[in-house]
Tab-separated table of C-alpha atoms in Angstrom:
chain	number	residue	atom	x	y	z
A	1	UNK	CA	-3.503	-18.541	-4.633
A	2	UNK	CA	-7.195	-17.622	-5.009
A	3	UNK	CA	-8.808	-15.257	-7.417
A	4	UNK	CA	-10.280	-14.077	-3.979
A	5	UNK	CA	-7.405	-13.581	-2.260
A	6	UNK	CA	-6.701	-11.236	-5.607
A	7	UNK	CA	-9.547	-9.172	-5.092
A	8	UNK	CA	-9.775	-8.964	-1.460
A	9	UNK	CA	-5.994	-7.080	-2.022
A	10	UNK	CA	-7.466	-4.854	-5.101
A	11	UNK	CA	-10.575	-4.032	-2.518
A	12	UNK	CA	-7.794	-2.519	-0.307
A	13	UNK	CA	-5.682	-1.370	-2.925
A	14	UNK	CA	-9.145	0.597	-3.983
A	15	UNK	CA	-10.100	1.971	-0.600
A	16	UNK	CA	-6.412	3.501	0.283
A	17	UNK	CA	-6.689	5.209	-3.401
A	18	UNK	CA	-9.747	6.980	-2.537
A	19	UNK	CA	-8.731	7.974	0.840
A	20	UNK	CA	-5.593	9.277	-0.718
A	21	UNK	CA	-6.794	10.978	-3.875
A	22	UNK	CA	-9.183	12.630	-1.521
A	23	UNK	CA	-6.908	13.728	0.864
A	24	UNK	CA	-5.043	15.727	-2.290
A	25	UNK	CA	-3.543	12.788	-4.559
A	26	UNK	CA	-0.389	12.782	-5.793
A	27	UNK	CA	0.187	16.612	-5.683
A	28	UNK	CA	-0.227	16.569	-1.848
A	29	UNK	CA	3.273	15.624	0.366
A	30	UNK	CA	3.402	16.047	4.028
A	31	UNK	CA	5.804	17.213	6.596
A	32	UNK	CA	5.715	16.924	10.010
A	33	UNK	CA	7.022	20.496	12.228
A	34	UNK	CA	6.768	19.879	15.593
A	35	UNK	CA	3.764	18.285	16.218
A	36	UNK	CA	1.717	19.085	13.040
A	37	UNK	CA	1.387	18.067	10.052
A	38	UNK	CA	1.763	20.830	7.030
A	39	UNK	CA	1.168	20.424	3.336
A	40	UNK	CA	4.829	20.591	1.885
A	41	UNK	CA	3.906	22.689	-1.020
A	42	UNK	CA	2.176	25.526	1.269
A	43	UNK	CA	4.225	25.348	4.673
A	44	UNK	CA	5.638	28.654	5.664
A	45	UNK	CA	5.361	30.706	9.696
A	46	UNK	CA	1.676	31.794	8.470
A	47	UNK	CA	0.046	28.580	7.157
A	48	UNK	CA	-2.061	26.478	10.057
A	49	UNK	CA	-1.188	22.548	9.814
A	50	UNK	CA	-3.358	20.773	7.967
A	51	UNK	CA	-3.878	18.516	11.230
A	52	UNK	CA	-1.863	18.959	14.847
A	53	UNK	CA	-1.482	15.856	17.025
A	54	UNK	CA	-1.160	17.945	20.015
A	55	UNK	CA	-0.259	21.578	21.457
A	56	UNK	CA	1.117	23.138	18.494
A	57	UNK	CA	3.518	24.911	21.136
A	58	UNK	CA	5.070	23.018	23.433
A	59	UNK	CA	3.884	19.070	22.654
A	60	UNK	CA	5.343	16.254	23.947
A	61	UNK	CA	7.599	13.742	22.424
A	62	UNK	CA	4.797	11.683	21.272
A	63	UNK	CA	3.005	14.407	20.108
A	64	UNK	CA	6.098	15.031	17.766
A	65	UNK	CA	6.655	10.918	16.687
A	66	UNK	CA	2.648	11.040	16.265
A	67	UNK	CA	2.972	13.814	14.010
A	68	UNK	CA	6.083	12.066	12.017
A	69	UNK	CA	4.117	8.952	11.668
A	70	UNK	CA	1.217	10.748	9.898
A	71	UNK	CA	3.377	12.451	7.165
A	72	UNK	CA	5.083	9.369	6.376
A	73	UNK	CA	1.300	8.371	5.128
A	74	UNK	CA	0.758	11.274	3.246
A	75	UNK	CA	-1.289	11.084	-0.030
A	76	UNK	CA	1.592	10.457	-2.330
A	77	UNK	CA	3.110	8.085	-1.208
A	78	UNK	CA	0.023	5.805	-0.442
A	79	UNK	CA	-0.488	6.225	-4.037
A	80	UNK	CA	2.707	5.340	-4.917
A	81	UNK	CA	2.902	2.046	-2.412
A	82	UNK	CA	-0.792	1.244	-3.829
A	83	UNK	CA	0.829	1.289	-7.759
A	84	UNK	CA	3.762	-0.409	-6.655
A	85	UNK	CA	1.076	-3.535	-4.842
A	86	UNK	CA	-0.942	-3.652	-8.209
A	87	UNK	CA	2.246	-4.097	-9.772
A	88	UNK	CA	3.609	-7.173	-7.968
A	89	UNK	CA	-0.383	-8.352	-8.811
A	90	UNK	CA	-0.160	-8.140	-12.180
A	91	UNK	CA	3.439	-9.921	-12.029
A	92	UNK	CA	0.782	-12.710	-10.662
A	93	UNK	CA	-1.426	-13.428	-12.885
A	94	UNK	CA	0.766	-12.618	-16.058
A	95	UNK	CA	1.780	-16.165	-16.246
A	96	UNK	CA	-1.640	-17.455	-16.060
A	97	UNK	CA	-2.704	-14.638	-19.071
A	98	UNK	CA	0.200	-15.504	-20.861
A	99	UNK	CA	0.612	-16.774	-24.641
A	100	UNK	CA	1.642	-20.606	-24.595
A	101	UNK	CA	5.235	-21.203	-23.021
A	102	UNK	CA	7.728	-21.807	-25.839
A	103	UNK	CA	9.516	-24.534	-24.300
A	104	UNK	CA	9.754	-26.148	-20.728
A	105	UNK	CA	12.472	-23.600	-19.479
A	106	UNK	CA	9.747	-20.924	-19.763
A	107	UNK	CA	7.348	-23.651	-18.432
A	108	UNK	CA	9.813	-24.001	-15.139
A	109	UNK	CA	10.825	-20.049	-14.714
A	110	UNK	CA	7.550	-18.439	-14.875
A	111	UNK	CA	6.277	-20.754	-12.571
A	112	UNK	CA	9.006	-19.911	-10.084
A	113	UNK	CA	8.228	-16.326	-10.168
A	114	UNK	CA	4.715	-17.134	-9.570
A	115	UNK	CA	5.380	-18.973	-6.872
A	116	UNK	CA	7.632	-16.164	-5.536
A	117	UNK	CA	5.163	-13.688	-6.320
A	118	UNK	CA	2.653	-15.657	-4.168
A	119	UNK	CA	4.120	-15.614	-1.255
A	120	UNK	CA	4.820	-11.906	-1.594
A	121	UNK	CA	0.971	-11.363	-1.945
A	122	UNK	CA	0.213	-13.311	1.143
A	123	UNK	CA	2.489	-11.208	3.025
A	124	UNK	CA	1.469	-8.102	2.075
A	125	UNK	CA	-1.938	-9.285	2.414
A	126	UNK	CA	-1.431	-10.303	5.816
A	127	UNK	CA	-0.913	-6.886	6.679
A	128	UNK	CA	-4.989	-6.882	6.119
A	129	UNK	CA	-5.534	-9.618	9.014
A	130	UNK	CA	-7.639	-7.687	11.322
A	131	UNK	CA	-10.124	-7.076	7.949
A	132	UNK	CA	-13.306	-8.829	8.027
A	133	UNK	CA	-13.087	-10.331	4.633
A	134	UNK	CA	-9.709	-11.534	5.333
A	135	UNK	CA	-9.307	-15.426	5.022
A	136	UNK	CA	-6.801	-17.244	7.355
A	137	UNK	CA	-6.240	-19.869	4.567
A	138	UNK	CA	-4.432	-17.039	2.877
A	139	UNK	CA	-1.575	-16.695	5.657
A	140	UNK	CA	1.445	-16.866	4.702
């Protein structure tokens, strides 16, 4: 895998940060009520939604799914998917940054878990497709 392919994740990785941190970081969880979308630590009868995806009385179905889509993206949890990609990242390139194997054995496993780890990366990068810096050499 290539050190671009690396950073063209990290760019992402970077940009759903910021749009999370500044949408209120890790101490901002959403729920979805109907068809808006609340702040979990505020929500009571006499707080707007942060956001409504339609009629706050009487929206439709999709209004309502629209609305549960959102606060499954709240800040939070992109935050905590974003920690959990850099993670599987540095799994990556430990091997590569890693002291001298001791004996083949090492040799042999940690280049099965890179290998493993590699195609996870491609996968998740795929999600990034439609992103003009996105490579097709780097599908999966």
């Amino acid at each position: 895998m290539s050190a671009a392919l690396v950073a063209f994740l990290h760019a992402r990785l970077d940009e759903r940060e910021e749009a999370a941190v500044a949408a209120g970081g890790t101490d901002e969880s959403w729920q979805a009520w109907g068809t808006g979308i609340y702040s979990v630590a505020s929500a009571d009868d006499d707080v707007p939604p942060l956001v409504t995806t339609g009629p706050e009385v009487g929206g439709s179905d999709e209004d309502a799914a629209r609305a549960a889509h959102i606060a499954l993206h709240d800040p939070a949890q992109v935050l905590r998917e974003v920690d959990a990609t850099r993670s599987l990242l540095r799994q990556y390139t430990a091997p590569e940054t890693d002291a001298k194997p001791t004996d083949a054995l090492n040799r042999f496993m940690a280049s099965t878990q890179r290998t493993a780890v590699e195609m996870a990366v491609r996968h998740l990068a795929q999600a990034h497709a439609g992103h003009p810096d996105y490579q097709p050499e780097w599908r999966p």
